[in-house]
CSV table of C-alpha atoms and ligand atoms in Angstrom, one decimal:
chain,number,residue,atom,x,y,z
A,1,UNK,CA,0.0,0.0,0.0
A,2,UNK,CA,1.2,3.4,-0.9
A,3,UNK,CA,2.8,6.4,2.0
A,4,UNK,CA,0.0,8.7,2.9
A,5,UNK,CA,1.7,11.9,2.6
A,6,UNK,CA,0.1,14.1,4.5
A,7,UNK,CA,-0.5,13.7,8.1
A,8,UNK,CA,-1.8,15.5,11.8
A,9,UNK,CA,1.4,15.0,13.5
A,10,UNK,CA,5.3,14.2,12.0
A,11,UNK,CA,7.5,12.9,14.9
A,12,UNK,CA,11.3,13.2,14.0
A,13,UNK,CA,12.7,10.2,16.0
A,14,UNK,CA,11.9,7.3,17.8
A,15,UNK,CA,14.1,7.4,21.2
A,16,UNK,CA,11.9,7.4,24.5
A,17,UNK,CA,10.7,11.0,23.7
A,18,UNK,CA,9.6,10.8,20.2
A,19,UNK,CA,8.0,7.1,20.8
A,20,UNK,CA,6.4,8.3,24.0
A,21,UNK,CA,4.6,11.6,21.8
A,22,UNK,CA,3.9,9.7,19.2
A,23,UNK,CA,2.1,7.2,21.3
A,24,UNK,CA,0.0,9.9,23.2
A,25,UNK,CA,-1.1,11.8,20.2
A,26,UNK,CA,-2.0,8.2,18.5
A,27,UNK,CA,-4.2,7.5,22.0
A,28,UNK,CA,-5.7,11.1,21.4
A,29,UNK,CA,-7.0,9.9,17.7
A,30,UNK,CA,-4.4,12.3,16.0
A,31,UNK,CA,-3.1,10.4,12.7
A,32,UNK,CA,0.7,10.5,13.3
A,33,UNK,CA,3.7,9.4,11.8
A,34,UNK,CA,7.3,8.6,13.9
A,35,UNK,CA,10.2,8.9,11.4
A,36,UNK,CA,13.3,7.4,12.8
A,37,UNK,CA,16.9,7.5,11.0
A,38,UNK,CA,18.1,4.3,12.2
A,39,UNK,CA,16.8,0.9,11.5
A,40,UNK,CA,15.8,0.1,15.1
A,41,UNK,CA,13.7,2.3,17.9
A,42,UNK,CA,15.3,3.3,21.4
A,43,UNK,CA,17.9,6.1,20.1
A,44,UNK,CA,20.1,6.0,23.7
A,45,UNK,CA,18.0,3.0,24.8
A,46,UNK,CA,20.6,0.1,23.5
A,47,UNK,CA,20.1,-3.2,25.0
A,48,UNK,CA,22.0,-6.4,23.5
A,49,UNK,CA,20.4,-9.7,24.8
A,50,UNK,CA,22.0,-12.6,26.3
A,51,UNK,CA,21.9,-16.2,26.4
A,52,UNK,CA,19.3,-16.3,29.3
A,53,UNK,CA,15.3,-15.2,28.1
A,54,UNK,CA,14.3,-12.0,29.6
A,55,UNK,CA,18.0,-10.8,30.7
A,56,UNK,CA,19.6,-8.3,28.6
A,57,UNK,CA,22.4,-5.6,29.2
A,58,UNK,CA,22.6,-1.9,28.7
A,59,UNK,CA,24.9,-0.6,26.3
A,60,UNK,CA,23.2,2.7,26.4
A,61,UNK,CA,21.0,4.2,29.8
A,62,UNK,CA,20.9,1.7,32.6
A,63,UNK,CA,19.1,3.3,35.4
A,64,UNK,CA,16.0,5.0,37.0
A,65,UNK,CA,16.0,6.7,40.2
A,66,UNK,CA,13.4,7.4,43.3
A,67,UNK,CA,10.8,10.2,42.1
A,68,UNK,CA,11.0,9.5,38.2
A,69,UNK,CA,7.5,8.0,38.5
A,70,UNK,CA,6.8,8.1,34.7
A,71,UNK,CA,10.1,6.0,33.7
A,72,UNK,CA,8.5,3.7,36.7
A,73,UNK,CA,4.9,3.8,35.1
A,74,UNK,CA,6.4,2.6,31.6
A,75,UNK,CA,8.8,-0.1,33.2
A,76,UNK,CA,5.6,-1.5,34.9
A,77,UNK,CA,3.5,-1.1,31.6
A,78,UNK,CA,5.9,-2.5,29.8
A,79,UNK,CA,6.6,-5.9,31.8
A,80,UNK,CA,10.2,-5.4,32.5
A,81,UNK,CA,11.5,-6.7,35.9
A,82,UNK,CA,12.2,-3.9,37.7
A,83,UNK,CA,15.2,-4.5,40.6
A,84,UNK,CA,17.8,-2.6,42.4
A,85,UNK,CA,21.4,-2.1,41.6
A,86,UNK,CA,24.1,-3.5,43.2
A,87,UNK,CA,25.3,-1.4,46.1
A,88,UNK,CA,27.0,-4.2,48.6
A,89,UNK,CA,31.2,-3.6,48.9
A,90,UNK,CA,34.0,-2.1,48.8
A,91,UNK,CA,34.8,0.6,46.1
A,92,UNK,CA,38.4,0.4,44.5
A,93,UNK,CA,40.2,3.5,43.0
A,94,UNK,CA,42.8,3.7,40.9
A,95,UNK,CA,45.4,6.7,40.3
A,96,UNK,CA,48.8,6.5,39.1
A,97,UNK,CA,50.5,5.6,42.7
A,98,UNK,CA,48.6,2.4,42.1
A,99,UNK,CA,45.2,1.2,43.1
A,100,UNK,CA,43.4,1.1,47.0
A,101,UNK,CA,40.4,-0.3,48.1
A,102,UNK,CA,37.7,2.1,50.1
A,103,UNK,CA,35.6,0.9,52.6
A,104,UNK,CA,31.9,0.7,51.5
A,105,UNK,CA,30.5,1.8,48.2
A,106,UNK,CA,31.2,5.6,47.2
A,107,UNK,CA,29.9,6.3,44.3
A,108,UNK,CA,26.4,4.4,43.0
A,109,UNK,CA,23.5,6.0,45.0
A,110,UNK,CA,19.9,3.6,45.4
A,111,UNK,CA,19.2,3.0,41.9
A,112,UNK,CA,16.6,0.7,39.9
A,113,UNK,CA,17.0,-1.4,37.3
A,114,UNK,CA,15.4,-3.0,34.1
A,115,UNK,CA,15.8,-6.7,33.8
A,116,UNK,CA,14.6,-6.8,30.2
A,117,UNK,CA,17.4,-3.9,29.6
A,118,UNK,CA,16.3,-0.1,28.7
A,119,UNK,CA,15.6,-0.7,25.5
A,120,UNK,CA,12.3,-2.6,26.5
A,121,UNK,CA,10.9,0.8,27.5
A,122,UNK,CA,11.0,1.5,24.0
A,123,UNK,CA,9.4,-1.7,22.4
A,124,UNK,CA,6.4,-1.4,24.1
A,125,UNK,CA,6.2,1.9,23.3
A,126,UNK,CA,6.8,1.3,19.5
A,127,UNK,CA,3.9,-1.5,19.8
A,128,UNK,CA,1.3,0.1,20.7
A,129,UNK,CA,1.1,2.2,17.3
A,130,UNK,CA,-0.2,0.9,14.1
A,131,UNK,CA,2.4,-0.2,12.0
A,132,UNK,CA,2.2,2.0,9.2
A,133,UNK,CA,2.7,5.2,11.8
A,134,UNK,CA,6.6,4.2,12.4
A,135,UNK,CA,9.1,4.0,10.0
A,136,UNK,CA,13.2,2.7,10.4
A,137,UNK,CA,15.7,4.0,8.2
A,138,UNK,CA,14.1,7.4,7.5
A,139,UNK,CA,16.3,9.7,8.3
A,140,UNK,CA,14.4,13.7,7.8
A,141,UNK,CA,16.7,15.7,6.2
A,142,UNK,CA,14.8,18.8,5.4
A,143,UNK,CA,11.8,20.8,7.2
A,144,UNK,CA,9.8,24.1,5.3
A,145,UNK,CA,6.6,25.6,5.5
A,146,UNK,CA,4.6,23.7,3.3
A,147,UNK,CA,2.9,25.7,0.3
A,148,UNK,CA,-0.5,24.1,1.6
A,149,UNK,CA,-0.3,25.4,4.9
A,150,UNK,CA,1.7,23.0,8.0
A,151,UNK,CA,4.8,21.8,7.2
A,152,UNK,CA,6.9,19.9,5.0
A,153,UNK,CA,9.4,17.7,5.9
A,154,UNK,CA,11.8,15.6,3.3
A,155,UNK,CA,13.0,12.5,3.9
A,156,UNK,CA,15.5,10.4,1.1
A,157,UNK,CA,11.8,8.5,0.3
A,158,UNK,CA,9.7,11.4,-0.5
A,159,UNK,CA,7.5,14.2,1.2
A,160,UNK,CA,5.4,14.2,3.6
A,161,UNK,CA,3.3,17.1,5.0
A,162,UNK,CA,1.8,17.6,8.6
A,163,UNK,CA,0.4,20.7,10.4
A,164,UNK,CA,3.0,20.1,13.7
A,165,UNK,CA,6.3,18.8,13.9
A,166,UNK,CA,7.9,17.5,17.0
A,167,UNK,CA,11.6,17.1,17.3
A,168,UNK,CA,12.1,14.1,19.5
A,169,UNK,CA,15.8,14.0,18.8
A,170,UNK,CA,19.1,15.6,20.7
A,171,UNK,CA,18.7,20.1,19.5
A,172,UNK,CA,22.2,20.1,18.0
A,173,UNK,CA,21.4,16.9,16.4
A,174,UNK,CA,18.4,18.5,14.5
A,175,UNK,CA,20.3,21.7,13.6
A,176,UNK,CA,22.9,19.9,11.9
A,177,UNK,CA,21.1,17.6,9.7
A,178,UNK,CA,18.0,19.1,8.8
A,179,UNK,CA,17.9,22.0,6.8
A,180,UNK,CA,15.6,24.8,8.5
A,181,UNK,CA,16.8,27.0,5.3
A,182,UNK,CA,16.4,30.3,7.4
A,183,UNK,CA,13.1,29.8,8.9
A,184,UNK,CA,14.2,29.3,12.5
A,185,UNK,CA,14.6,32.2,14.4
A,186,UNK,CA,18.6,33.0,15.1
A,187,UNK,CA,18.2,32.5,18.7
A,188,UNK,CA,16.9,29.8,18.7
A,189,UNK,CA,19.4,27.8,16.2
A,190,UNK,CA,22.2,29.6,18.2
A,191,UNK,CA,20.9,27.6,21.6
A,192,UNK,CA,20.3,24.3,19.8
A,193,UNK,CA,23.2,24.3,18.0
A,194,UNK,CA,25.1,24.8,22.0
A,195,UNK,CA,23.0,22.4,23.8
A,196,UNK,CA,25.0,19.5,24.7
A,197,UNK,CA,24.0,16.2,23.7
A,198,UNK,CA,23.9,13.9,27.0
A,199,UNK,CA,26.1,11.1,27.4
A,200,UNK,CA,26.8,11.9,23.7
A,201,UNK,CA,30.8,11.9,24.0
A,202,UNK,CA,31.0,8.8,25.9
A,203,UNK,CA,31.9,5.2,25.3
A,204,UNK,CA,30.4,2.7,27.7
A,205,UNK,CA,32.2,-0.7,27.8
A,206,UNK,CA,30.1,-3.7,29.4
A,207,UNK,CA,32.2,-6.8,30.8
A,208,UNK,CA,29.9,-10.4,30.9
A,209,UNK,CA,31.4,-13.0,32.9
A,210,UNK,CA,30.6,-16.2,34.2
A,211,UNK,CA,29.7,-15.0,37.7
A,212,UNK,CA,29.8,-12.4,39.7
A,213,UNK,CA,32.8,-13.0,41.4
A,214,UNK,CA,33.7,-9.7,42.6
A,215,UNK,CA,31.0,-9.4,45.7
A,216,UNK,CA,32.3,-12.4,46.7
A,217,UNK,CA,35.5,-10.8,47.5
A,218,UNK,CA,33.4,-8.2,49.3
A,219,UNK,CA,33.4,-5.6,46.7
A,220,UNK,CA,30.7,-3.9,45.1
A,221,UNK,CA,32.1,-3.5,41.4
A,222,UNK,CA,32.4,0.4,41.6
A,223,UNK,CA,35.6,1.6,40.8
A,224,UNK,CA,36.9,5.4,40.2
A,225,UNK,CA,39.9,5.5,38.1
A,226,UNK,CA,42.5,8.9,37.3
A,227,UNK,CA,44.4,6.9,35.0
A,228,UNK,CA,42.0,4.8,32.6
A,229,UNK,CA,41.0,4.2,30.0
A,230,UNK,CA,37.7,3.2,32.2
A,231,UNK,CA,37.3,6.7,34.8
A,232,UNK,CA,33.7,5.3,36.4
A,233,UNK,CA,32.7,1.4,37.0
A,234,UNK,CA,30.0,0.0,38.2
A,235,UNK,CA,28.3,-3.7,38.8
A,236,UNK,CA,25.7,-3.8,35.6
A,237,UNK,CA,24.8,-7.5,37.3
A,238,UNK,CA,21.3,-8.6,36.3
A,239,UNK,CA,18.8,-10.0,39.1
A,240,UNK,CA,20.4,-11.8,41.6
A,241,UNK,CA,24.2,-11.8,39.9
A,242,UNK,CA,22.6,-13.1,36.6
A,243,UNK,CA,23.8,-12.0,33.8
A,244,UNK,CA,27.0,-11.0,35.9
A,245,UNK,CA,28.6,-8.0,34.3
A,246,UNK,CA,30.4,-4.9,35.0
A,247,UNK,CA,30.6,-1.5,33.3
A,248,UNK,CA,32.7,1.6,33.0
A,249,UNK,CA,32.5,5.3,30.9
A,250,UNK,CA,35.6,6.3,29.1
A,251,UNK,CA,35.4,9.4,27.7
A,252,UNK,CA,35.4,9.3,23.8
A,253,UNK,CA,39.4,10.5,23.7
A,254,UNK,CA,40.4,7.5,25.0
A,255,UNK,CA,39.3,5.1,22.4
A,256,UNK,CA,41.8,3.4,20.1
A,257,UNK,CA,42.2,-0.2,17.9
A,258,UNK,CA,43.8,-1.9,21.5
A,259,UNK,CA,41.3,-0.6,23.9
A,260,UNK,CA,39.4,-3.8,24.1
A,261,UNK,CA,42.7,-5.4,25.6
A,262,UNK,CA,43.3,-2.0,27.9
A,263,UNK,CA,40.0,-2.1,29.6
A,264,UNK,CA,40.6,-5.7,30.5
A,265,UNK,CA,43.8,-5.1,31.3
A,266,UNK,CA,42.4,-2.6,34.2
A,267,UNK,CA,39.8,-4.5,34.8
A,268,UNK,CA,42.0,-7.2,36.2
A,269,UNK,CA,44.6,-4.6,38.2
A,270,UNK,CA,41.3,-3.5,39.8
A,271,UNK,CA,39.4,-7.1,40.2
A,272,UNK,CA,41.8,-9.3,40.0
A,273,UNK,CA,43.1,-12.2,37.9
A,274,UNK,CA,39.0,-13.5,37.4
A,275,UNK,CA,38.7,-10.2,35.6
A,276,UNK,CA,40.8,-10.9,32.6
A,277,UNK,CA,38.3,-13.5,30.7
A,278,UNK,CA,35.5,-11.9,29.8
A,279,UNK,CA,32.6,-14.0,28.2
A,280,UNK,CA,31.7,-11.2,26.2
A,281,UNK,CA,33.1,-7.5,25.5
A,282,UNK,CA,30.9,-4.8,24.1
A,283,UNK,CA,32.4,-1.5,22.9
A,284,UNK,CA,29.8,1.3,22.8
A,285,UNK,CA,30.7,4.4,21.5
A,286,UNK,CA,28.5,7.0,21.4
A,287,UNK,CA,30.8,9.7,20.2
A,288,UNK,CA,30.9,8.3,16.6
A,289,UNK,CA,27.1,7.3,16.5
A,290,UNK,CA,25.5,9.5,13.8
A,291,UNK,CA,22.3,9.5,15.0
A,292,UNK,CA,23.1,10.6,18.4
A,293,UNK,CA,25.9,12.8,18.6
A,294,UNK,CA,26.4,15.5,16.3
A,295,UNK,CA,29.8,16.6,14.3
A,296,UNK,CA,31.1,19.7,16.7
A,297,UNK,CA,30.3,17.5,20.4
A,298,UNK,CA,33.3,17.7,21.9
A,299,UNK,CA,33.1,21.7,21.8
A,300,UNK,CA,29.3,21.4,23.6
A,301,UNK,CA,29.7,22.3,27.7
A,302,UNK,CA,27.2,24.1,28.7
A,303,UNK,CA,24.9,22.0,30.6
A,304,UNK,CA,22.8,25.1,31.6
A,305,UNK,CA,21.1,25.3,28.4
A,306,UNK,CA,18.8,21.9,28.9
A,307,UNK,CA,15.6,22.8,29.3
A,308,UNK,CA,15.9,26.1,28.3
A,309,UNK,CA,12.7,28.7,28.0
A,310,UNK,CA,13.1,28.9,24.2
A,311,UNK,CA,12.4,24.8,23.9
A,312,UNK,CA,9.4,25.1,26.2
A,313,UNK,CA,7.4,27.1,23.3
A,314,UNK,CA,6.6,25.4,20.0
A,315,UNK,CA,8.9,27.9,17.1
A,316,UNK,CA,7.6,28.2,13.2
A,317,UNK,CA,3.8,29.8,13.8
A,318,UNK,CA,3.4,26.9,16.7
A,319,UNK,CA,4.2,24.3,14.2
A,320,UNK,CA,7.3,23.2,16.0
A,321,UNK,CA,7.7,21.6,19.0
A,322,UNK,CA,10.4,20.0,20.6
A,323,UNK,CA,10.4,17.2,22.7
A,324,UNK,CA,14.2,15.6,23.4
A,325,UNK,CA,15.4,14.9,27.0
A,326,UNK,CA,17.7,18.1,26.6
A,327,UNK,CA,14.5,20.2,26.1
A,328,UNK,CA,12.8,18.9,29.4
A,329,UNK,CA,12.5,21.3,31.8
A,330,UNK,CA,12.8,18.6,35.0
A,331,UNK,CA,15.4,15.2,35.0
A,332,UNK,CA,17.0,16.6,32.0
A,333,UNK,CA,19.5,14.4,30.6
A,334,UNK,CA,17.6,11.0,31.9
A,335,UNK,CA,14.7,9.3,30.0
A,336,UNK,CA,12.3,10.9,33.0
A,337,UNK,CA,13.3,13.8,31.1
A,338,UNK,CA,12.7,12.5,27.8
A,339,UNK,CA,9.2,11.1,29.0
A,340,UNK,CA,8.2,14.5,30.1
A,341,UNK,CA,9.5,16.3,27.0
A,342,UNK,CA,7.3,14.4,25.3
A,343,UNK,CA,4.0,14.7,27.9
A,344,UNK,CA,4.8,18.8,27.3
A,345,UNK,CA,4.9,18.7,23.5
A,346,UNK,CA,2.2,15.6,23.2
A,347,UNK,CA,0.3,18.5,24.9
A,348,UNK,CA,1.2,21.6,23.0
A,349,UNK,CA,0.0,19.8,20.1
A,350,UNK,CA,-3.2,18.6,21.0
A,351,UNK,CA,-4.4,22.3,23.0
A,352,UNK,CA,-3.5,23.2,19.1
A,353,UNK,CA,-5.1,20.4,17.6
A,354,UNK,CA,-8.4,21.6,19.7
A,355,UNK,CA,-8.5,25.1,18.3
A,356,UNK,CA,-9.2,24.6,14.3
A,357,UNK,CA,-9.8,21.8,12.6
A,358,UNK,CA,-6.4,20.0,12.0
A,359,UNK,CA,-5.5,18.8,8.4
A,360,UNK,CA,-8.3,20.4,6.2
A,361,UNK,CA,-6.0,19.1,3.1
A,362,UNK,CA,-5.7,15.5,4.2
B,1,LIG,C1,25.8,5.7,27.7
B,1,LIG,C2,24.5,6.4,28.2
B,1,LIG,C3,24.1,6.1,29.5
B,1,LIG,C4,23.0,6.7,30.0
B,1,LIG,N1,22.5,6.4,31.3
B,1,LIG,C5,21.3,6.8,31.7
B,1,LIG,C6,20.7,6.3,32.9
B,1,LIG,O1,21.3,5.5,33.6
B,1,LIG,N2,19.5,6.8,33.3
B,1,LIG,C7,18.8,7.7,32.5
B,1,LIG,O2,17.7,8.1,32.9
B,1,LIG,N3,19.3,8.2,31.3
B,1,LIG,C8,20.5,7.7,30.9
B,1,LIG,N4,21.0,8.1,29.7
B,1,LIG,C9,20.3,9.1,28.9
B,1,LIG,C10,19.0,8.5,28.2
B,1,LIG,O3,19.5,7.4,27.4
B,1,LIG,C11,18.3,9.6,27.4
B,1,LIG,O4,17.9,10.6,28.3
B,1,LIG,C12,17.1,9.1,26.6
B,1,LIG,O5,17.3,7.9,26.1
B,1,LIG,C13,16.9,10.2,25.5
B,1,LIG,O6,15.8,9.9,24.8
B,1,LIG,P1,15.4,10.9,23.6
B,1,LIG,O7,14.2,10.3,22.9
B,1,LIG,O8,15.3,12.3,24.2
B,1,LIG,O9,16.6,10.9,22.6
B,1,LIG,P2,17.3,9.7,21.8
B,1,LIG,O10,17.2,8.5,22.5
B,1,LIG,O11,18.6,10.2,21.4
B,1,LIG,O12,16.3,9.6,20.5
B,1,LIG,C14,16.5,10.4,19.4
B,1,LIG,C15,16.1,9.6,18.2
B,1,LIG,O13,16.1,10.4,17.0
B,1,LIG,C16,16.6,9.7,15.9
B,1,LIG,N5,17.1,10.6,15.0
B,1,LIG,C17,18.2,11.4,15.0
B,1,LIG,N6,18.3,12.2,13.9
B,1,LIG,C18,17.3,11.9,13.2
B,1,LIG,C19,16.8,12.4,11.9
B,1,LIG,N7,17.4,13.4,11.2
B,1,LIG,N8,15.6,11.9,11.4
B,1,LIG,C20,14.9,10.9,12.1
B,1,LIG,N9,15.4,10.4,13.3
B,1,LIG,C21,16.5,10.9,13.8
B,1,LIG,C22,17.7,8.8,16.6
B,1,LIG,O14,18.1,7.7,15.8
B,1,LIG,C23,17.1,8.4,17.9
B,1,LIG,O15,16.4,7.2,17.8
B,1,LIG,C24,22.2,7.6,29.2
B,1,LIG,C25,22.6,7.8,27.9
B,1,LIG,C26,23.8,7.2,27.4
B,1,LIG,C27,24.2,7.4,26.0
């Protein structure tokens, strides 16, 4: 069956934010379409399985925390164990005089969990819209005011026309791959091409083994290191030890060819000799993920900018609306904020959508 090409709603991605609006305005009876670039949903929500059903590890956002009652809302909807993280143990830190243990855990604070990984949040998000109002691999490239009134947004398969737009993807992101031409105010291009992208120049490594053998040696798989290439561990363990894992952040600098070898290298100065056979390795970098993290990230700093006024406030004639976790105005940064960037433009839209009739061209 042919692409309608002309719409209610066009969401530009399908992370937490954009699957979370679409979802809402498809519940509302809007007829909306997600477009997502890559050829899976999540965006930052990356979960690889493993052997055992149900157990899967996060190679992208890990945790939720106390008060981010609408992550907790989706986890529950969504059928995902929810558990805590590991806090048991010692915490061992490393600097170049060598490596100490510290009594008691100093760095992860109460925490919970998904046993399903992250990236479940997403699936059940993505299933409960018809399938014809997501599509993979459609990267938007280009975003006018459409000569029939709304706007027009390219993708490499065509056109497609809708009277609002949401922008469910990083701000620096969207300014740097989709052409505005000059219809976006100055200001406003200025701040999105300056907000940082979270986590976005960061490589998260994520070290299966066979058990969890470090809590039996009392310690609690956090680690602080000065001298890398991992600077933050944790225990990424699912329920109960199973799958057993631990994870680090290096920052994006420190990747090279060997750094496979380095990390498990550290890992065994800091865990000892059971450390050096992983079961399983994965690299994440985020830095060089197109999708996420845009060309000029290692020059973005200024943290104040999330949430900013100018992102609260839909921009081409109330058209526009964005709805990334960097726009949220509360738990910026974590998918709570994504979640809620999304409930504020899902809204937008519809107190829109309630004034004139919506698509008169459809
Ligand atoms: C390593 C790491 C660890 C993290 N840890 C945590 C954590 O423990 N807890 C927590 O709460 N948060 C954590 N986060 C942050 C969390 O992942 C994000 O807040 C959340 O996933 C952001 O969702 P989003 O929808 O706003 O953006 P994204 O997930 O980035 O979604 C944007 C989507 O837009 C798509 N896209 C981009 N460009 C285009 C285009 N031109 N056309 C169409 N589609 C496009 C992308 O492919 C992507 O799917 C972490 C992030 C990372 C990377």
């Amino acid at each position: 069956m042919p692409h309608r090409d002309s719409h209610d709603v066009i969401v530009v991605g399908a992370g937490a934010s954009g699957l979370a609006t679409a979802t809402a305005l498809h519940a509302a009876g809007l007829d909306t379409l997600c477009l997502e670039a890559r050829d899976r949903v999540g965006g930052r929500l990356l979960s690889v399985p493993t052997s055992r059903p149900g157990r899967a590890l996060d190679l992208g956002a890990t945790w939720f925390w106390d008060g981010e009652q609408r992550v907790r809302d989706l986890a529950e909807r969504s059928g995902t164990g929810i558990f805590d993280q590991h806090l048991a143990g010692d915490t061992v830190f490393q600097d170049a005089g060598g490596i100490r243990r510290l009594p008691g855990n100093l760095i992860d604070a109460p925490a919970r969990r998904f046993a399903d990984g992250a990236q479940s949040l997403s699936f059940v998000l993505a299933a409960s819209l018809p399938s014809d109002a997501l599509r993979l691999s459609t990267p938007v490239t280009e975003i006018r005011a459409a000569a029939r009134g709304g706007l027009a947004v390219r993708t490499p398969t065509g056109p497609v026309r809708a009277e609002h737009v949401v922008l469910a993807l990083p701000p620096a992101l969207a300014v740097a791959h989709i052409d505005f031409g000059d219809a976006l105010p100055d200001d406003l291009v200025r701040l999105a091409r300056s907000t940082p992208v979270w986590m976005g120049a960061v490589v998260k490594v994520v070290a299966r083994y066979r058990s969890a053998f470090w809590r039996q040696a009392g310690l609690a798989g956090a680690g602080i290191s000065r001298v890398g290439p991992l600077q933050e561990l944790h225990d990424m363990s699912g329920p109960d030890g199973d799958p057993a894992a631990l994870f680090g952040f290096a920052p994006a600098q420190a990747l090279r060819p060997n750094l496979p070898r380095a990390v498990t290298e550290q890992l065994t100065l800091l865990f000892g000799q059971a450390a050096a056979s992983p079961e399983a390795l994965h690299v994440q970098d985020w830095s060089q993920e197109r999708w996420t993290s845009p060309p000029h990230r290692h020059r973005l700093q200024d943290f104040g900018l999330f949430g900013h006024a100018l992102y609260q406030r839909p921009a081409l004639d109330g058209r526009l609306h964005w709805a990334s976790t960097e726009t949220a105005a509360e738990h910026a940064g974590h998918i709570e904020g994504a979640l809620a960037a999304a409930e504020r433009a899902a809204t937008a839209v519809l107190s829109a959508a309630a004034a004139p009739a919506m698509n008169p061209n459809r």
